[in-house]
Coordinates of C-alpha atoms in Angstrom, one line a residue:
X1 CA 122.2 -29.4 -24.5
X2 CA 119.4 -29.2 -26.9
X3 CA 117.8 -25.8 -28.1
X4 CA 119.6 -24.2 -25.0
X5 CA 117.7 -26.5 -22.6
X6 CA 120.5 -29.4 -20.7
X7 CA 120.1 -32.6 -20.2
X8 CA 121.2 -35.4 -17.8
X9 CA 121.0 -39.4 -18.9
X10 CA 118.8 -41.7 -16.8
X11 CA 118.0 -45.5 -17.6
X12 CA 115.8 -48.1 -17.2
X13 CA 115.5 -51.4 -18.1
X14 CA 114.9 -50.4 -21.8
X15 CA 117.8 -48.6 -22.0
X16 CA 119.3 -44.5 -21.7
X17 CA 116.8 -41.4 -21.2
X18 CA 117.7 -37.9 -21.6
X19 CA 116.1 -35.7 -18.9
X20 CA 115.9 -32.1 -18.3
X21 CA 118.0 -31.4 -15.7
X22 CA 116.0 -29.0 -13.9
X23 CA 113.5 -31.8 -13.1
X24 CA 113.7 -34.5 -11.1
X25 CA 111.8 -37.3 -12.6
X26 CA 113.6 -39.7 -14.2
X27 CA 113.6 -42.3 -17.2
X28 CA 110.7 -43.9 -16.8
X29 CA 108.7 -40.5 -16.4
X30 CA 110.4 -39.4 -19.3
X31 CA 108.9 -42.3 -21.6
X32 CA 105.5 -41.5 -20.4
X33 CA 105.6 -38.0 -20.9
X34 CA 106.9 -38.0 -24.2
X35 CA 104.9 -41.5 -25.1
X36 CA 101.6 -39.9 -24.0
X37 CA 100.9 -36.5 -25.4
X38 CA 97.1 -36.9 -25.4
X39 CA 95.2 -33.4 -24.0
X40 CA 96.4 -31.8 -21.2
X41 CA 94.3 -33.2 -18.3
X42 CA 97.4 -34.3 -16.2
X43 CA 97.2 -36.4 -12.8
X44 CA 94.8 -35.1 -10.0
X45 CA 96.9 -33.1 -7.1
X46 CA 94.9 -35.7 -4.9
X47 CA 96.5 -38.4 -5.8
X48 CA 100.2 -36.9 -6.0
X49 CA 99.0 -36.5 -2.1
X50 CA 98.1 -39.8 -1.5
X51 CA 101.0 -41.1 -3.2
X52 CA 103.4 -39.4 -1.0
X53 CA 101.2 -40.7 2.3
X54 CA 101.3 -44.6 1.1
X55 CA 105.0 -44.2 0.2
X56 CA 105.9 -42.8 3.6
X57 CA 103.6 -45.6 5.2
X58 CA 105.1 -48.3 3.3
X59 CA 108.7 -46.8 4.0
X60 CA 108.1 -47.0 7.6
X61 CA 106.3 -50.2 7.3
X62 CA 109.3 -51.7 5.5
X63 CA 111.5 -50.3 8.0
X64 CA 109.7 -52.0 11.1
X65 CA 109.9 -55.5 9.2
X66 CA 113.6 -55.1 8.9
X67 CA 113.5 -55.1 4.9
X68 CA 114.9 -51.3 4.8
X69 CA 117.0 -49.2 6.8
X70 CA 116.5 -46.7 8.7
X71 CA 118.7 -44.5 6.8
X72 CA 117.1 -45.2 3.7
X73 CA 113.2 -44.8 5.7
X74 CA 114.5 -41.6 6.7
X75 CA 115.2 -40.1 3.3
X76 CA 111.9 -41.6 1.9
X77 CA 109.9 -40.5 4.6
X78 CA 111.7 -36.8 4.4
X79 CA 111.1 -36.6 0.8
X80 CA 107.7 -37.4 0.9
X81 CA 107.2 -34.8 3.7
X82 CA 108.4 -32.6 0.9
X83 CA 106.2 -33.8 -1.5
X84 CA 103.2 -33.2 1.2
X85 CA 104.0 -29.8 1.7
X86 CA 103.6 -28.9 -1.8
X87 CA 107.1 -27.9 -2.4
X88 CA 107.6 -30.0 -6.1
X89 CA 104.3 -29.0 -7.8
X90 CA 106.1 -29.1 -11.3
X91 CA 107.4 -32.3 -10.9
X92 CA 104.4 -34.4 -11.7
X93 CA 103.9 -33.6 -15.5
X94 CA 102.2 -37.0 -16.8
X95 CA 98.6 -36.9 -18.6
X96 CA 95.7 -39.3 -16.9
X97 CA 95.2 -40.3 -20.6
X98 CA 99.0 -43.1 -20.0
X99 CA 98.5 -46.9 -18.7
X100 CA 95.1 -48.2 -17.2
X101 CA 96.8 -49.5 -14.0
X102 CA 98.5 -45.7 -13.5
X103 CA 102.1 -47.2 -13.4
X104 CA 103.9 -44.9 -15.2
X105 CA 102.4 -42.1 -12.3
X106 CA 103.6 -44.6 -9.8
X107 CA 107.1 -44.4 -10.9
X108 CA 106.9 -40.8 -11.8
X109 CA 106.5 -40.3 -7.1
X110 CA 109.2 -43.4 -6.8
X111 CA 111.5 -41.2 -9.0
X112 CA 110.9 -38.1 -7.4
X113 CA 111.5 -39.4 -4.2
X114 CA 114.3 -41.2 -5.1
X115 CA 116.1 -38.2 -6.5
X116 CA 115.2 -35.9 -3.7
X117 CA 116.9 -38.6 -1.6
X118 CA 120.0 -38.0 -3.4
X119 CA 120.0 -34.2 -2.6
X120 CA 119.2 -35.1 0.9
X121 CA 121.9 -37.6 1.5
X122 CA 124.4 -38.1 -1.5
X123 CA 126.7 -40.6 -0.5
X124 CA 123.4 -43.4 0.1
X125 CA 121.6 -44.9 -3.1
X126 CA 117.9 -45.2 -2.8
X127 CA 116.6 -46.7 -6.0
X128 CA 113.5 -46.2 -7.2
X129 CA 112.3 -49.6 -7.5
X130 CA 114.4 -51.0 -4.9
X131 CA 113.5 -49.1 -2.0
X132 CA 111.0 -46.6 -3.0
X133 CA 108.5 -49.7 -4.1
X134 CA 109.5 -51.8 -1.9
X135 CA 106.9 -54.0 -1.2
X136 CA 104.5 -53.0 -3.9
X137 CA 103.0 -52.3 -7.0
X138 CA 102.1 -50.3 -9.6
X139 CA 98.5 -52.5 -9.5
X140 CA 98.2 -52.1 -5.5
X141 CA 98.9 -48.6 -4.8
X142 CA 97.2 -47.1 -7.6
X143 CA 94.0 -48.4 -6.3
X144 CA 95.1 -47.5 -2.9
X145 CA 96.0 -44.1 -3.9
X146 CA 92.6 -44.1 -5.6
X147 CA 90.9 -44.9 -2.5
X148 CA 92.5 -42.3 0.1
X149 CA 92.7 -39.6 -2.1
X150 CA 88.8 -40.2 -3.1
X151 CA 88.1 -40.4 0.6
X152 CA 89.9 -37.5 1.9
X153 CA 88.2 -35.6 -1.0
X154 CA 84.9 -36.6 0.7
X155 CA 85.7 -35.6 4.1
X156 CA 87.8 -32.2 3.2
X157 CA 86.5 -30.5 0.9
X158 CA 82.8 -32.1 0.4
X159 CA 81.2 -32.8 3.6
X160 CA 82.5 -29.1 5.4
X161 CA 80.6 -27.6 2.1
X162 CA 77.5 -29.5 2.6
X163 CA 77.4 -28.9 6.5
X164 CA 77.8 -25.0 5.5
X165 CA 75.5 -25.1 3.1
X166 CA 73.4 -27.2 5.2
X167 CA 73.4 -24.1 7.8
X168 CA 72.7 -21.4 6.2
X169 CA 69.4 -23.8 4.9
X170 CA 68.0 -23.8 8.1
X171 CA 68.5 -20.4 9.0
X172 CA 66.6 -19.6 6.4
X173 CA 64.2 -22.4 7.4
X174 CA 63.7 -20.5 10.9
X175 CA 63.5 -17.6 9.3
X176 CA 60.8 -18.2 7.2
X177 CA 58.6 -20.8 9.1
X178 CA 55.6 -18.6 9.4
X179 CA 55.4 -17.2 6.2
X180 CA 52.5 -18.8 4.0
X181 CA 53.0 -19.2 0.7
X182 CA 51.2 -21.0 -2.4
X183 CA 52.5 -24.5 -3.3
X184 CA 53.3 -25.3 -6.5
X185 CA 53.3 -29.1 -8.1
X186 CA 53.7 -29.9 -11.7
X187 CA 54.2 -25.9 -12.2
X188 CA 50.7 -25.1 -11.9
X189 CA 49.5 -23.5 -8.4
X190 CA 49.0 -26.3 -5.4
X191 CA 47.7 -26.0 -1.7
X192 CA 49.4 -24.1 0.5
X193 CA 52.6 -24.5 2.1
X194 CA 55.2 -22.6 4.4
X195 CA 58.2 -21.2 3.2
X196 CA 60.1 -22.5 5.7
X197 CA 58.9 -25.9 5.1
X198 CA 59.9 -25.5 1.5
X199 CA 63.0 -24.4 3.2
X200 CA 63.3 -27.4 4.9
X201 CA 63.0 -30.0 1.8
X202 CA 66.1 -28.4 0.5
X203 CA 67.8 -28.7 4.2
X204 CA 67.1 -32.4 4.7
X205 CA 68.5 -33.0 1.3
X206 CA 71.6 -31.4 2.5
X207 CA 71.6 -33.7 5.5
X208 CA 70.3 -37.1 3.5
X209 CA 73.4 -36.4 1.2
X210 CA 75.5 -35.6 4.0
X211 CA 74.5 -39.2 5.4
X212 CA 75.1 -41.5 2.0
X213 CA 78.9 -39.6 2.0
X214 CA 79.4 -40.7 5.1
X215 CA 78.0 -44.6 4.4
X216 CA 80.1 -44.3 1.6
X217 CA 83.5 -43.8 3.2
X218 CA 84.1 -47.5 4.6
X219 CA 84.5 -49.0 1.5
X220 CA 87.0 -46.2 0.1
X221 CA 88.5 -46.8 3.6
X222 CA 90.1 -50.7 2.7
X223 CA 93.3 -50.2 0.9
X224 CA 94.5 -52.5 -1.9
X225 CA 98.0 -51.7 -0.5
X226 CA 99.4 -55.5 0.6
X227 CA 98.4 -57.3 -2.7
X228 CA 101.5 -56.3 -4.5
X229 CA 101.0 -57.3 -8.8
X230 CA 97.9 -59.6 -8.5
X231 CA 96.8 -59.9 -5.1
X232 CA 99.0 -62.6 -4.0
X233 CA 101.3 -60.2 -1.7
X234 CA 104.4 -61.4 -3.6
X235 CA 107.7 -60.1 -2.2
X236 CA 105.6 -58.4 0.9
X237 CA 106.9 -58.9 4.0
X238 CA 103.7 -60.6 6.6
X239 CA 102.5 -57.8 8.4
X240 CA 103.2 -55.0 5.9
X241 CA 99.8 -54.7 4.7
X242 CA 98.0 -53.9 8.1
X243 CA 101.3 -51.6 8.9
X244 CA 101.1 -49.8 6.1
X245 CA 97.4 -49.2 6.5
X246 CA 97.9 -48.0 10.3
X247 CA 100.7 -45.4 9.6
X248 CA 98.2 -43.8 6.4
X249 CA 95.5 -44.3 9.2
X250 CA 98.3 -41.9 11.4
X251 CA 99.2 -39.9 9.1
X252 CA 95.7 -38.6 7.8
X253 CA 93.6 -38.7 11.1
X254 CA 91.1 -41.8 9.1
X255 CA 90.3 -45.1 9.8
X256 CA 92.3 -46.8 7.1
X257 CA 92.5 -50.6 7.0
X258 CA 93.8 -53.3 4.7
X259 CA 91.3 -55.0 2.6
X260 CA 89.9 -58.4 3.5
X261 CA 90.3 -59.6 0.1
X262 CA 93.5 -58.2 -2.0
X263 CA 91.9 -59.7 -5.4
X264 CA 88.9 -57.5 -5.1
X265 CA 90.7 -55.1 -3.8
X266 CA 93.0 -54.9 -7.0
X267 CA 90.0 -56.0 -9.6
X268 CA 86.9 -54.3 -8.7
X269 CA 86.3 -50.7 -8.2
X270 CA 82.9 -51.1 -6.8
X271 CA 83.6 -48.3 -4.1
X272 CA 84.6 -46.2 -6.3
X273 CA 81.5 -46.4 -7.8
X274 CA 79.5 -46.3 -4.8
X275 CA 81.0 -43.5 -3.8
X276 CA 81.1 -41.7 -6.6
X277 CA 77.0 -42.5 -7.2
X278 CA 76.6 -40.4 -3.5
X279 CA 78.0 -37.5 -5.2
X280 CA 75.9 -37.6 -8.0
X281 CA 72.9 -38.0 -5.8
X282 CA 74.2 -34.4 -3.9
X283 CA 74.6 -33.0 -7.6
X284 CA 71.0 -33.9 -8.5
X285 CA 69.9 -32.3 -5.3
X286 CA 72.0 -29.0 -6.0
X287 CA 70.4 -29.1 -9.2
X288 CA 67.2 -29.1 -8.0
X289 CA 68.0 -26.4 -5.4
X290 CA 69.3 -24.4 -7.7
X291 CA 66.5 -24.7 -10.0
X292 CA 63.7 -23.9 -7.6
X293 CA 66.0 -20.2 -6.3
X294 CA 66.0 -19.5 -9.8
X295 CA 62.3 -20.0 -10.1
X296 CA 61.3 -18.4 -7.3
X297 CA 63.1 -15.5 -8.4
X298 CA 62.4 -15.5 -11.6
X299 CA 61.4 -11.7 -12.7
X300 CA 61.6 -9.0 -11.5
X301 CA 58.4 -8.4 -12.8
X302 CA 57.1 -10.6 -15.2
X303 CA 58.2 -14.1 -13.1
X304 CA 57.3 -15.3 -10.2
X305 CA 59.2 -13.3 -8.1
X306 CA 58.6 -14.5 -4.5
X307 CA 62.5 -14.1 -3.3
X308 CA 65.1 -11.7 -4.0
X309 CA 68.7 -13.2 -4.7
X310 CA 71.8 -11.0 -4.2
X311 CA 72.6 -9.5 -7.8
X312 CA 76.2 -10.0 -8.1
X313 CA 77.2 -8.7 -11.7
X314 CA 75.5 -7.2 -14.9
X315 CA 73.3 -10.0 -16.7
X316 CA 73.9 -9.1 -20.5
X317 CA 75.9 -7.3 -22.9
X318 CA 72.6 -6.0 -24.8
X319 CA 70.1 -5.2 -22.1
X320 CA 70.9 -2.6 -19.6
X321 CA 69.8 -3.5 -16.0
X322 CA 69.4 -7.0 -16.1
X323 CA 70.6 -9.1 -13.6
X324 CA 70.5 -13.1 -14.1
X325 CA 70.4 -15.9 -11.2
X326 CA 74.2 -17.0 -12.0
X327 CA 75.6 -18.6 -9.6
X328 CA 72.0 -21.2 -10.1
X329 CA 73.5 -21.2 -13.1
X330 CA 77.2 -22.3 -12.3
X331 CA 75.9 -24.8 -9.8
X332 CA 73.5 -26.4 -12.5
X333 CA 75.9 -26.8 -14.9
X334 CA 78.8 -28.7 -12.1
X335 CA 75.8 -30.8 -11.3
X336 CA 75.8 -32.0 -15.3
X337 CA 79.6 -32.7 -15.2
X338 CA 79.2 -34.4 -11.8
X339 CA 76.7 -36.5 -14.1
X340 CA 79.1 -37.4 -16.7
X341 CA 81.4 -38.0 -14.8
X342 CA 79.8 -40.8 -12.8
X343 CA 78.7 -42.1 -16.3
X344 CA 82.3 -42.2 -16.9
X345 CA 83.3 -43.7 -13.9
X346 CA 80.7 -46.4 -13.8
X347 CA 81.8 -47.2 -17.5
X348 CA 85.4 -47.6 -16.3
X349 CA 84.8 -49.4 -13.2
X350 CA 83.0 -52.4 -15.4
X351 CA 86.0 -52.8 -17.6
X352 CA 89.5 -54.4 -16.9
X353 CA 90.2 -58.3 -17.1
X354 CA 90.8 -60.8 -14.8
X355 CA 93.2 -59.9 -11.7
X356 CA 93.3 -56.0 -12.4
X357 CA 91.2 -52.7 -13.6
X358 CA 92.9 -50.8 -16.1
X359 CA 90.8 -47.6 -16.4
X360 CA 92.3 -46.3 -12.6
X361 CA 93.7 -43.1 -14.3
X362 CA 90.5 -41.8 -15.7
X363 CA 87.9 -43.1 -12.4
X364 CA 90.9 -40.7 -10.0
X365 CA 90.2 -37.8 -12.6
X366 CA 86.5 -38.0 -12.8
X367 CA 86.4 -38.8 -8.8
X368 CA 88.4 -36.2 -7.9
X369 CA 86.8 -33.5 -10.6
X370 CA 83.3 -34.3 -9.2
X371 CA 84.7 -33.9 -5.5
X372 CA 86.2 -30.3 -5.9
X373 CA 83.5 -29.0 -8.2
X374 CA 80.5 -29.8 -6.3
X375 CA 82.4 -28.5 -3.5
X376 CA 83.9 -25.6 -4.8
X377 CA 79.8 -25.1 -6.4
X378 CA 78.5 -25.4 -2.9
X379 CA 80.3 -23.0 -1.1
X380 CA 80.2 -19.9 -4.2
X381 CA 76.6 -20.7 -3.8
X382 CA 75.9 -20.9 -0.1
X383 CA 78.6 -17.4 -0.3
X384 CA 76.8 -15.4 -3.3
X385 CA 73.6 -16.7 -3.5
X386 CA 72.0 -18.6 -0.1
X387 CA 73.3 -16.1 2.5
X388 CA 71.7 -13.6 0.8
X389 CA 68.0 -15.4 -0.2
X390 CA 65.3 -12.7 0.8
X391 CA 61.3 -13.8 0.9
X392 CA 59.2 -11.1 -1.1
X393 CA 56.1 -11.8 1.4
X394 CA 53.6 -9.3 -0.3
X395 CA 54.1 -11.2 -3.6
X396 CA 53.8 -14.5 -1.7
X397 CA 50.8 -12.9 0.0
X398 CA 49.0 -11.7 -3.3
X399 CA 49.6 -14.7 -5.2
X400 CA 47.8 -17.1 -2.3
X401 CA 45.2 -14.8 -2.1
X402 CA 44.5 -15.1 -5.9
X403 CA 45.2 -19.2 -5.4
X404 CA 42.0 -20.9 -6.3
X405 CA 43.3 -24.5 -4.8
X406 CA 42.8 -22.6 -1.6
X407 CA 39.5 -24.4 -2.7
X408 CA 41.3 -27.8 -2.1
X409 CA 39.6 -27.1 1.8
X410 CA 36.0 -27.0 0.8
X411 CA 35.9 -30.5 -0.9
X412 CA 34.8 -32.1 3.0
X413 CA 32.1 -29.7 3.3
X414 CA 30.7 -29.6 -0.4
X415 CA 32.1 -32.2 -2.2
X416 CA 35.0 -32.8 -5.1
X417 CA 32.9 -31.9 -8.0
X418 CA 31.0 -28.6 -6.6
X419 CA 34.1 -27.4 -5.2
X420 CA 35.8 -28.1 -8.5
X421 CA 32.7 -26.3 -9.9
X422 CA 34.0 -23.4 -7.7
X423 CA 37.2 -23.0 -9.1
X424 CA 36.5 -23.5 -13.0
X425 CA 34.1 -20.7 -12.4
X426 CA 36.4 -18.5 -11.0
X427 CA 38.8 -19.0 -13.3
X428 CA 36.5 -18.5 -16.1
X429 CA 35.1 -15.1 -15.4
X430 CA 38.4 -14.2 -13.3
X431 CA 36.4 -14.1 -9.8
X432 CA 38.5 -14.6 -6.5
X433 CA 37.3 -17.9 -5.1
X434 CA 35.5 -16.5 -2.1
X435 CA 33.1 -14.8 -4.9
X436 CA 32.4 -18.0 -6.8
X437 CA 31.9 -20.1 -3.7
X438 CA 28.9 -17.1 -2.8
X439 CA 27.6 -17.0 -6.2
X440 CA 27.3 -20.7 -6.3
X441 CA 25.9 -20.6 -2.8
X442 CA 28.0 -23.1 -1.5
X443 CA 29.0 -21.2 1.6
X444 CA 28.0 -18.0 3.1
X445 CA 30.7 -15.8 3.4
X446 CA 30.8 -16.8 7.6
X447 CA 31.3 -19.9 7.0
X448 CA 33.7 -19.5 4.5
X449 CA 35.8 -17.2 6.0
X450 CA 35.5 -19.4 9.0
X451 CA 36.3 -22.4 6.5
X452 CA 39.2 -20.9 4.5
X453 CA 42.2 -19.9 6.0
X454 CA 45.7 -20.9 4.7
X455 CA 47.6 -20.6 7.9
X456 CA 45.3 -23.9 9.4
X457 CA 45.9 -25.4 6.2
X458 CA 50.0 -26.1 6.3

């Protein structure tokens, strides 16, 4: 006992470990924990998950090559089931800032298990190392952790927030096709356009995002799992690797599969990378989004007005009654960690020598960060924002009326430079277009008001 908190003795190969002993790690977690106190960013519940899924794949894997018991398999796979279930939250304590190739995390689940074993079933050893890892390594299921947990961020929590997103996009789409609005390109006022078809920019980005995910999910798909310290498969029984890969592939409802090559597979983290670059092309396109709702309802009277957005809390501290576009605001700023984070992971992914990347730690944290924010940003602003987006369509109406590149339609019938003539003039003395087309005598007013008309030029 030690400041009224007891202890228990573990070792490892370097020796005796005093552990709590209300915890059930063990030595090796100990060293880590107490060797790495560096910020307090500690390993993703993501890959605790996936962790517990390629431990109970490789125990049952190991079972059906005859290398462990059934007894033994049973424990493992029982403890893991615990593990899945969320039931031993506290238990995984260690900081992403430990060892490039995530060992240390690695032993942390083989302790764990190993000790929930023992409460399961006293009177039967299941060692860590022994059984637990049997038939791996810290180098091949760190990437392969890596790679479900990355991919089952993509298909749980990022594409069902895109699709909804994605949705409520083109019911506003349908909503809105037959309103005519002004166009806008560089800021400065552009032909005419519908708001639905402005609508619809945003929903195909939804849907082109959507698509990239997806063609981003076969590489995450092939697991390092097989290639045990270098790639070789050393002490792997033949087989294991496309076992272990189908009961993951079981266990999580996706296609799963070795990889081809186990060197690359423990080397490179080019998927990651790929990957990872889809979900910073969804953040640029929730930044752009975002930008243009805040834009648009910009105001309420000195901006532009042309939507209304729900107004879900008080804007400032100073100003009484103003309301601020703030959930534009949140989604803006996940989009810029979503880009740091991919300059982070890119950074990562190019580093690490010969047979094994050691940045694995930080590339999960970033990953999995960018998965849950953009997803988590998606749906607050689908929620609080989107499903709420009204169109102002006497503002849209006044402000195309006022639109002089309404004169953008006149250049077939009198030319670039006399209809460019039009519009300096009107802007000049502040005439509507229509009155510096009839002082100019470009037009009569028949023909231009046979001429001009928005809604046959979208």
């Amino acid at each position: 006992m030690e400041n009224g908190e007891l202890f228990r003795v573990e070792h490892d190969t370097m020796g005796e470990v005093r552990v709590p002993a209300d915890h059930l790690w063990g030595a090796q977690t100990q060293r880590s924990f107490q060797n790495f106190a560096i910020g307090t960013e500690t390993m993703p519940e993501g890959i605790i998950r996936a962790f517990a899924l390629l431990k109970k794949a490789a125990a049952l894997a190991n079972r059906d090559s005859g290398k462990l018991d059934e007894a033994r398999c049973g424990l493992i796979t029982a403890a893991c089931d615990q593990i899945l279930a969320g039931r031993w939250p506290g238990e995984f304590p260690l900081k992403v800032w430990q060892t490039g190739s995530g060992t240390q995390s690695n032993m942390n689940v083989n302790e764990v298990i190993a000790h929930l074993c023992a409460r399961l079933d006293p009177s039967l050893p299941v060692h860590p190392n022994d059984h637990v890892n049997m038939s791996q390594s810290s180098n091949d299921t760190f990437p392969t952790a890596l790679h479900v947990a990355a991919a089952l961020a993509i298909r749980e929590q990022v594409l069902p927030a895109l699709g909804r997103l994605r949705d409520t996009l083109g019911r506003l789409e349908a909503e809105n096709w037959e309103v005519v609005k002004i166009g806008r390109t560089h800021l400065q006022d552009a032909v005419p356009i519908r708001f639905g078809q402005e609508i619809s920019g945003w929903r195909a980005m939804a849907e082109e995002c959507a698509g990239m995910l997806a063609g981003a999910l076969p590489p995450l798909e092939a697991l390092a799992l097989g290639g045990t310290a270098v790639g070789t498969g050393l002490n792997c029984p033949p087989g294991f690797d496309q076992a272990a890969a189908g009961y993951i592939a079981q266990l999580t409802g996706c296609p799963f599969r070795p990889a081809e090559n186990k060197f690359h597979a423990l080397t490179s983290r080019d998927a990651a990378v790929f990957a990872h670059g889809a979900l910073k092309a969804l953040a640029g396109d929730l930044m752009k989004i975002a930008n243009d709702v805040r834009w648009l309802a910009s105001g309420p009277r000195c901006g532009l007005g042309e939507i209304t957005i729900p107004e879900n809390e008080p804007g400032s501290s100073i100003m009484p009654g103003k309301v601020n576009p703030t959930q534009c605001e949140a989604v803006t700023m996940a989009a810029v960690q979503v880009m740091g984070n991919d300059a982070a992971v890119g950074f990562a992914a190019s580093q690490g020598n010969f047979e094994l990347n050691v940045f694995l730690p930080v590339i999960a944290y970033n990953f999995l960060q960018s998965a849950r924010l953009l997803a988590d940003a998606m749906d607050s602003f689908n929620r609080n924002c989107l499903e709420g987006l009204k169109a102002d369509r006497r503002r849209m109406a006044e402000y195309l009326e006022r639109s002089l590149m309404l004169v953008t339609c006149l250049t077939p019938r009198v030319g670039y430079e006399r209809a460019a003539e039009a519009a300096k003039l009107a802007h000049r003395e502040g005439l509507t277009l229509r009155e510096a087309v009839l002082r100019l005598e470009l037009l009569s007013p028949e023909e231009y008001d046979q001429v001009v008309v928005p809604e046959k030029m979208v």
